[in-house]
Amino acid sequence: MNCLPRLLCALYVATSAGLSWTAVLQYRHGPTWAVYLCAAASLVPVIAVVREAEWHELTRAGHAGSVTGLDIAEAVDDDVVQAELDAACCERWWTSCGTDHDTRCPHRVPRSSAA
């Protein structure tokens, strides 16, 4: 991990410690519901530290050359976009959102003058 993620994790741990201390103080001097609220809130930064570490591992594995689920999703998206571009029959159809066709387009539908 470089400096910024480590700093972020340190802030998460400090926030979790502060919320845990607040839960202890609420247990001694405050209402019971505040104890549970502060205890639950102190778990959220811990989850953030775990996710930050997991993200770091995934990006490090991605840089090492292994294929991640994100790479597969991007490849599928590229295939979908290419199929849609191949389905466009002519330039005018593409620019008019599928309402008009060029005169040489094989999919051209003649317009009638009947209202």
CSV table of C-alpha atoms in Angstrom, one decimal, residues 17-70:
chain,number,residue,atom,x,y,z
A,17,ALA,CA,-11.5,4.0,18.3
A,18,GLY,CA,-13.1,7.3,19.0
A,19,LEU,CA,-16.6,5.9,18.4
A,20,SER,CA,-15.8,2.9,20.6
A,21,TRP,CA,-14.6,5.2,23.4
A,22,THR,CA,-17.9,7.1,23.0
A,23,ALA,CA,-19.8,3.9,23.3
A,24,VAL,CA,-18.0,3.1,26.6
A,25,LEU,CA,-18.8,6.6,27.9
A,26,GLN,CA,-22.4,6.2,26.9
A,27,TYR,CA,-22.5,2.8,28.7
A,28,ARG,CA,-21.2,4.5,31.9
A,29,HIS,CA,-23.2,7.7,31.8
A,30,GLY,CA,-25.7,7.8,29.0
A,31,PRO,CA,-28.8,6.1,27.7
A,32,THR,CA,-28.7,2.5,26.6
A,33,TRP,CA,-29.8,3.2,23.0
A,34,ALA,CA,-26.8,5.5,22.5
A,35,VAL,CA,-24.4,2.6,23.5
A,36,TYR,CA,-25.8,0.4,20.8
A,37,LEU,CA,-25.7,3.2,18.2
A,38,CYS,CA,-22.1,4.1,18.9
A,39,ALA,CA,-21.0,0.5,19.0
A,40,ALA,CA,-22.6,-0.1,15.6
A,41,ALA,CA,-21.1,3.1,14.2
A,42,SER,CA,-17.7,2.0,15.4
A,43,LEU,CA,-17.9,-1.1,13.2
A,44,VAL,CA,-18.4,0.9,9.9
A,45,PRO,CA,-14.8,2.2,9.7
A,46,VAL,CA,-13.5,-1.3,10.4
A,47,ILE,CA,-15.5,-2.5,7.4
A,48,ALA,CA,-13.9,0.4,5.4
A,49,VAL,CA,-10.4,-0.8,6.4
A,50,VAL,CA,-11.2,-4.3,5.2
A,51,ARG,CA,-12.6,-3.1,1.9
A,52,GLU,CA,-9.6,-0.8,1.4
A,53,ALA,CA,-7.2,-3.8,1.9
A,54,GLU,CA,-9.3,-6.0,-0.4
A,55,TRP,CA,-9.3,-3.3,-3.1
A,56,HIS,CA,-5.5,-3.0,-2.7
A,57,GLU,CA,-5.1,-6.7,-3.2
A,58,LEU,CA,-7.4,-6.7,-6.2
A,59,THR,CA,-5.5,-3.9,-7.9
A,60,ARG,CA,-2.2,-5.5,-7.1
A,61,ALA,CA,-3.3,-8.7,-8.6
A,62,GLY,CA,-4.7,-6.9,-11.6
A,63,HIS,CA,-1.3,-5.2,-12.2
A,64,ALA,CA,0.4,-8.6,-11.9
A,65,GLY,CA,-1.5,-9.8,-15.0
A,66,SER,CA,-4.3,-11.9,-13.6
A,67,VAL,CA,-7.8,-11.4,-15.0
A,68,THR,CA,-10.3,-10.0,-12.5
A,69,GLY,CA,-14.1,-9.9,-12.7
A,70,LEU,CA,-13.9,-6.3,-13.7
